[in-house]
Coordinates of C-alpha atoms in Angstrom, one line a residue:
M1 CA -113.2 -94.2 -29.2
Q2 CA -116.9 -93.3 -28.9
F3 CA -119.8 -95.2 -30.2
G4 CA -123.2 -93.5 -30.7
I5 CA -126.4 -93.2 -32.6
T6 CA -127.8 -90.2 -34.5
M7 CA -131.5 -89.7 -35.5
F8 CA -133.5 -87.1 -37.3
G9 CA -136.9 -88.1 -35.9
D10 CA -138.2 -89.6 -39.1
L11 CA -141.9 -90.3 -39.0
R12 CA -143.0 -93.9 -39.9
F13 CA -145.2 -94.1 -42.9
S14 CA -147.9 -96.8 -43.0
V15 CA -148.5 -98.3 -46.4
E16 CA -151.6 -100.1 -45.2
E17 CA -153.2 -96.9 -43.9
Q18 CA -151.4 -94.5 -46.4
K19 CA -150.7 -92.0 -43.5
M20 CA -147.8 -90.7 -41.7
Q21 CA -147.2 -91.5 -38.0
A22 CA -148.4 -88.9 -35.5
P23 CA -145.5 -86.8 -34.3
K24 CA -146.5 -87.3 -30.6
E25 CA -146.2 -91.1 -31.0
R26 CA -142.7 -90.9 -32.6
L27 CA -141.4 -88.3 -30.1
K28 CA -142.4 -90.6 -27.2
E29 CA -140.7 -93.6 -28.9
M30 CA -137.6 -91.6 -29.2
I31 CA -137.4 -91.0 -25.5
E32 CA -137.7 -94.7 -24.9
E33 CA -135.1 -95.3 -27.5
I34 CA -132.6 -92.9 -26.0
K35 CA -133.2 -94.3 -22.6
L36 CA -132.3 -97.7 -24.0
M37 CA -129.1 -96.3 -25.6
D38 CA -128.0 -95.1 -22.1
E39 CA -128.8 -98.5 -20.5
V40 CA -126.8 -100.5 -23.0
G41 CA -123.8 -98.2 -22.6
L42 CA -123.7 -96.1 -25.8
D43 CA -121.4 -93.1 -25.5
Y44 CA -123.4 -90.5 -27.5
F45 CA -126.7 -89.6 -29.1
G46 CA -127.2 -86.9 -31.6
L47 CA -130.5 -85.5 -32.9
G48 CA -131.1 -83.5 -36.1
E49 CA -133.2 -80.4 -36.9
H50 CA -135.7 -80.4 -39.8
H51 CA -138.7 -78.4 -40.8
R52 CA -140.6 -80.9 -43.0
N53 CA -143.7 -83.0 -42.6
D54 CA -141.9 -86.3 -42.7
Y55 CA -139.8 -85.4 -39.5
A56 CA -141.0 -85.0 -35.9
V57 CA -138.1 -82.7 -34.7
S58 CA -137.7 -79.1 -35.4
A59 CA -136.0 -78.2 -32.2
P60 CA -133.5 -81.0 -31.0
E61 CA -133.0 -79.2 -27.7
I62 CA -136.7 -80.0 -26.7
I63 CA -136.1 -83.8 -27.0
L64 CA -132.4 -83.5 -25.6
A65 CA -133.8 -81.7 -22.5
A66 CA -136.5 -84.4 -22.0
A67 CA -133.9 -87.1 -22.4
S68 CA -131.4 -85.4 -20.1
I69 CA -133.5 -86.3 -17.1
Q70 CA -134.3 -89.8 -18.3
T71 CA -130.6 -90.8 -18.7
K72 CA -127.4 -90.9 -16.7
N73 CA -124.3 -91.3 -18.7
I74 CA -124.8 -90.8 -22.4
I75 CA -123.6 -87.6 -24.2
L76 CA -126.5 -85.8 -25.7
G77 CA -126.1 -83.5 -28.7
S78 CA -127.6 -81.9 -31.8
A79 CA -126.8 -83.5 -35.2
V80 CA -127.2 -80.9 -36.4
S81 CA -128.4 -77.5 -35.3
V82 CA -128.8 -75.5 -38.4
L83 CA -126.7 -72.5 -37.3
S84 CA -127.2 -70.3 -40.4
S85 CA -130.9 -69.9 -39.6
S86 CA -130.6 -69.9 -35.9
D87 CA -129.9 -67.2 -33.2
P88 CA -126.5 -68.3 -31.6
V89 CA -127.4 -66.5 -28.4
K90 CA -130.7 -68.4 -27.8
L91 CA -129.1 -71.7 -29.0
F92 CA -126.3 -71.2 -26.5
Q93 CA -128.7 -70.4 -23.6
D94 CA -130.9 -73.4 -24.5
F95 CA -128.0 -75.8 -24.6
S96 CA -126.4 -74.3 -21.5
M97 CA -129.8 -75.1 -19.7
I98 CA -129.7 -78.7 -20.8
D99 CA -126.1 -79.0 -19.8
Q100 CA -127.2 -78.0 -16.3
L101 CA -130.1 -80.5 -16.3
S102 CA -127.8 -83.3 -17.6
D103 CA -124.9 -82.7 -15.2
G104 CA -122.5 -81.7 -18.1
R105 CA -123.5 -84.1 -20.8
I106 CA -124.5 -81.8 -23.6
E107 CA -122.8 -80.7 -26.8
V108 CA -123.6 -78.7 -29.9
M109 CA -123.0 -79.9 -33.4
A110 CA -123.3 -76.9 -35.8
G111 CA -124.0 -77.4 -39.5
R112 CA -125.6 -75.7 -42.5
G113 CA -128.2 -78.5 -42.8
S114 CA -129.1 -80.7 -45.9
F115 CA -132.5 -79.0 -46.5
I116 CA -133.4 -75.4 -47.0
E117 CA -136.8 -75.1 -45.4
S118 CA -135.5 -73.2 -42.3
F119 CA -134.2 -70.2 -44.4
P120 CA -137.5 -68.9 -45.6
L121 CA -139.2 -69.9 -42.3
F122 CA -136.9 -67.7 -40.3
G123 CA -136.5 -64.9 -42.8
Y124 CA -133.0 -65.6 -44.1
E125 CA -131.6 -65.4 -47.8
L126 CA -130.4 -68.8 -48.9
E127 CA -127.9 -67.2 -51.2
I128 CA -125.9 -66.0 -48.1
Y129 CA -126.1 -69.2 -46.2
N130 CA -122.2 -69.6 -46.0
E131 CA -121.7 -66.0 -44.8
L132 CA -124.4 -66.6 -42.2
F133 CA -122.8 -69.8 -40.9
E134 CA -119.4 -68.2 -40.6
E135 CA -120.6 -65.2 -38.7
K136 CA -122.9 -67.2 -36.5
L137 CA -120.3 -69.8 -35.8
D138 CA -117.9 -66.9 -34.8
L139 CA -120.5 -65.6 -32.4
L140 CA -121.3 -69.1 -30.9
I141 CA -117.6 -69.7 -30.2
K142 CA -117.2 -66.3 -28.5
L143 CA -120.3 -66.8 -26.4
N144 CA -118.6 -70.0 -25.1
Q145 CA -115.4 -68.2 -24.4
Q146 CA -116.5 -64.7 -23.1
N147 CA -118.9 -63.5 -20.5
P148 CA -119.7 -60.6 -20.8
I149 CA -119.2 -60.4 -24.5
T150 CA -118.9 -57.5 -27.0
W151 CA -119.4 -58.6 -30.6
N152 CA -120.2 -57.0 -33.9
G153 CA -121.6 -58.7 -37.1
K154 CA -123.3 -58.0 -40.3
F155 CA -126.4 -60.0 -40.0
R156 CA -127.3 -59.8 -36.2
P157 CA -127.5 -56.9 -33.8
S158 CA -124.3 -56.2 -32.0
L159 CA -123.6 -57.1 -28.3
K160 CA -121.9 -54.6 -26.1
Q161 CA -120.6 -55.9 -22.7
Q162 CA -123.7 -58.2 -22.6
S163 CA -123.8 -61.0 -20.0
I164 CA -125.3 -64.2 -21.2
F165 CA -127.1 -66.5 -18.8
P166 CA -127.2 -69.3 -17.9
R167 CA -123.7 -70.6 -18.3
P168 CA -123.1 -74.4 -18.9
Q169 CA -122.1 -76.6 -16.2
Q170 CA -119.0 -77.5 -18.2
D171 CA -116.4 -74.8 -18.5
Q172 CA -117.5 -74.5 -22.2
L173 CA -120.0 -76.4 -24.3
P174 CA -118.3 -78.8 -26.7
V175 CA -118.9 -77.6 -30.2
W176 CA -118.6 -80.0 -33.2
I177 CA -118.9 -79.1 -36.8
A178 CA -120.7 -81.3 -39.3
V179 CA -118.9 -81.1 -42.7
G180 CA -119.8 -82.2 -46.2
G181 CA -117.4 -82.7 -48.9
T182 CA -115.9 -79.3 -49.5
P183 CA -112.4 -78.5 -48.5
E184 CA -113.4 -75.0 -47.4
S185 CA -115.8 -76.3 -44.7
I186 CA -113.0 -78.8 -43.6
D187 CA -110.4 -76.1 -43.4
R188 CA -112.6 -73.7 -41.5
A189 CA -113.1 -76.4 -38.8
A190 CA -109.4 -77.3 -38.7
K191 CA -108.4 -73.6 -38.4
L192 CA -110.8 -73.2 -35.5
G193 CA -109.5 -76.4 -33.9
L194 CA -113.1 -77.9 -33.7
P195 CA -113.9 -81.6 -34.0
V196 CA -115.7 -82.6 -37.1
M197 CA -118.4 -85.2 -38.0
F198 CA -118.4 -86.4 -41.6
A199 CA -121.6 -87.6 -43.1
I200 CA -121.1 -90.5 -45.5
I201 CA -124.6 -91.3 -47.1
G202 CA -123.6 -92.7 -50.5
G203 CA -121.0 -94.3 -52.7
N204 CA -117.9 -96.2 -51.7
Y205 CA -117.0 -95.0 -48.2
K206 CA -113.2 -95.4 -48.9
E207 CA -113.4 -92.7 -51.5
Y208 CA -113.9 -90.2 -48.7
K209 CA -110.5 -90.9 -47.1
P210 CA -108.8 -87.8 -48.6
L211 CA -111.1 -85.6 -46.9
F212 CA -110.4 -87.1 -43.6
D213 CA -106.7 -86.9 -44.2
Y214 CA -107.1 -83.4 -45.3
Y215 CA -108.7 -82.4 -42.1
R216 CA -106.0 -84.2 -40.0
Q217 CA -103.2 -82.6 -41.9
S218 CA -104.8 -79.1 -41.7
Y219 CA -105.6 -79.3 -37.9
Q220 CA -102.0 -80.1 -37.4
A221 CA -100.6 -77.5 -39.7
Y222 CA -102.7 -74.9 -37.8
G223 CA -100.7 -75.8 -34.7
H224 CA -103.4 -77.4 -32.7
D225 CA -102.6 -79.9 -29.9
M226 CA -103.1 -83.4 -31.5
S227 CA -104.1 -84.8 -28.1
A228 CA -107.3 -83.0 -28.5
F229 CA -107.9 -84.2 -32.0
Q230 CA -111.4 -85.6 -32.6
M231 CA -113.0 -86.8 -35.8
G232 CA -116.2 -88.8 -36.3
V233 CA -118.4 -90.3 -39.1
H234 CA -122.3 -90.7 -39.5
M235 CA -123.5 -93.5 -41.7
H236 CA -126.9 -94.9 -42.3
S237 CA -127.1 -98.1 -40.2
F238 CA -129.5 -100.7 -38.9
F239 CA -128.8 -103.9 -37.0
V240 CA -130.8 -107.1 -37.0
D241 CA -130.5 -110.7 -35.6
D242 CA -130.9 -112.3 -39.1
E243 CA -130.1 -110.6 -42.4
K244 CA -133.0 -112.4 -44.2
D245 CA -135.4 -110.1 -42.1
L246 CA -133.9 -106.9 -43.6
M247 CA -136.2 -106.8 -46.5
Q248 CA -139.3 -106.8 -44.2
I249 CA -137.9 -104.9 -41.2
H250 CA -135.8 -102.2 -42.7
Y251 CA -135.7 -101.9 -46.5
P252 CA -139.4 -100.7 -47.3
N253 CA -139.4 -97.8 -44.9
Y254 CA -135.8 -96.9 -45.5
A255 CA -136.4 -96.9 -49.4
A256 CA -139.6 -94.9 -49.0
Q257 CA -137.9 -92.1 -47.0
I258 CA -135.0 -92.0 -49.5
D259 CA -137.6 -91.6 -52.4
R260 CA -139.4 -88.8 -50.5
I261 CA -136.1 -87.0 -50.0
G262 CA -134.9 -87.7 -53.6
K263 CA -138.2 -86.6 -55.3
G264 CA -137.3 -82.9 -55.0
R265 CA -133.7 -83.5 -55.9
G266 CA -134.0 -85.6 -59.0
W267 CA -132.6 -88.8 -57.6
P268 CA -133.6 -92.1 -59.3
R269 CA -136.0 -94.4 -57.5
Y270 CA -134.4 -96.4 -54.7
T271 CA -134.2 -100.1 -55.5
P272 CA -133.2 -103.4 -53.8
Q273 CA -130.1 -103.4 -56.1
R274 CA -129.0 -100.0 -54.7
Y275 CA -129.7 -101.3 -51.2
A276 CA -127.5 -104.4 -51.8
Q277 CA -124.8 -102.1 -53.3
G278 CA -124.9 -99.9 -50.2
R279 CA -124.6 -102.9 -47.9
S280 CA -121.6 -104.4 -49.9
K281 CA -118.1 -104.4 -48.3
Q282 CA -117.2 -100.9 -49.3
G283 CA -120.8 -99.5 -49.5
H284 CA -122.1 -96.6 -47.4
L285 CA -124.6 -98.6 -45.4
V286 CA -123.8 -100.3 -42.1
V287 CA -126.8 -102.6 -42.2
G288 CA -126.9 -106.2 -41.3
D289 CA -126.4 -108.8 -38.5
V290 CA -123.7 -108.7 -35.8
S291 CA -121.0 -110.4 -37.7
S292 CA -121.1 -108.3 -40.9
T293 CA -121.6 -104.9 -39.3
Q294 CA -119.0 -105.4 -36.5
D295 CA -116.4 -106.2 -39.2
K296 CA -117.4 -103.2 -41.3
I297 CA -117.4 -100.7 -38.4
L298 CA -114.0 -101.9 -37.4
E299 CA -112.6 -101.4 -40.9
I300 CA -114.3 -98.0 -41.1
I301 CA -112.7 -96.9 -37.8
E302 CA -109.3 -98.1 -39.0
T303 CA -109.6 -96.7 -42.5
F304 CA -110.2 -93.1 -41.2
G305 CA -108.6 -93.2 -37.7
L306 CA -111.8 -92.2 -36.1
S307 CA -112.5 -91.1 -32.5
R308 CA -116.3 -91.4 -32.9
F309 CA -118.7 -93.7 -35.0
A310 CA -122.3 -92.7 -35.2
A311 CA -124.8 -95.0 -36.6
H312 CA -127.7 -93.1 -38.2
L313 CA -130.5 -95.4 -37.3
D314 CA -133.9 -94.0 -37.9
T315 CA -134.1 -93.3 -41.8
G316 CA -137.8 -94.1 -42.4
A317 CA -138.0 -95.2 -38.8
A318 CA -138.0 -99.0 -39.7
R319 CA -141.0 -101.2 -39.5
S320 CA -141.9 -100.5 -35.9
H321 CA -140.6 -99.0 -32.6
L322 CA -139.9 -102.6 -31.4
D323 CA -137.5 -103.2 -34.3
M324 CA -135.8 -99.9 -33.5
M325 CA -135.4 -101.0 -29.9
R326 CA -133.9 -104.4 -30.9
S327 CA -131.6 -102.6 -33.3
I328 CA -130.2 -100.4 -30.5
E329 CA -129.9 -103.5 -28.2
I330 CA -127.9 -105.5 -30.7
Y331 CA -125.6 -102.5 -31.5
G332 CA -125.1 -101.8 -27.7
T333 CA -124.6 -105.3 -26.3
K334 CA -123.3 -107.4 -29.2
I335 CA -121.5 -105.3 -31.8
I336 CA -119.7 -102.5 -29.8
P337 CA -118.2 -104.9 -27.2
E338 CA -116.7 -107.0 -30.1
V339 CA -115.4 -104.0 -32.0
K340 CA -113.8 -102.6 -28.8
K341 CA -112.1 -105.9 -28.3
S342 CA -110.7 -105.9 -31.7
L343 CA -109.5 -102.3 -31.3
H344 CA -107.6 -103.1 -28.1
K345 CA -105.8 -106.2 -29.5

């Protein structure tokens, strides 16, 4: 069982100054935060790709490379790399370099992304995003398995006996797939025998159980070795010493970021009532003090039969970098050890 943190590099918005945090400040904060994750014993850190003015990270591999020489043990990965609008060859080379820098601690999580900005930015048609993803995932997998490689596709120039360097330190880069709620994406990952990460960012988390069960059943039906089976979940999280502080430390920035995202999607305004509902026993938020969150994480793991739990920590970037650091410390030193004890009883 692995415990980790995912981030998107959200920029903190100052209500007092009415301006967004400078990207260079948030990027430097993130390196300190990843170092702390490694120090407190987290297993995994994943970083997302976005191309918007409220995020600092358009290329996760840049931060992962910087973090790889500042850390010793933690697995580093993307969460996600938007494969549909990327070049798999360049992605593979970049992550192979970081694998060498990190002594074999890198992985790629491929996904279609929850935003569309990268498609016009890199000259792709949004209407064919699914076809793009399937073709590019096929190429990424073959790059991992074959060198030299011969490959033909519809959207990218062919490769003929082309050698790709550098190779990763690991025999192959671990490739995860981020999936939403569609059976088609779940079945694709199961057919390929790839581990999956489900994102639960709304509603009652137990309502997602049929999707987890479907992946497990499909994975087995395709004849894959169940000893290699891996399945994770990514959920919005935050950890505090005292829950009475949440409305000052976490809620304002969290709500503001949800509203920024929701503005273009027709979402209703985020309210304290919705926040409380999300924090309820079966809600989608893992936000609170040590006692409440460790119990919820344990129940989530047991409900789905997980091999990885990822706390998505930086939606809105909280009130301050110090609050983020404290949240990481609480998670790594107080919550995870107690959850592990319960799992091993």
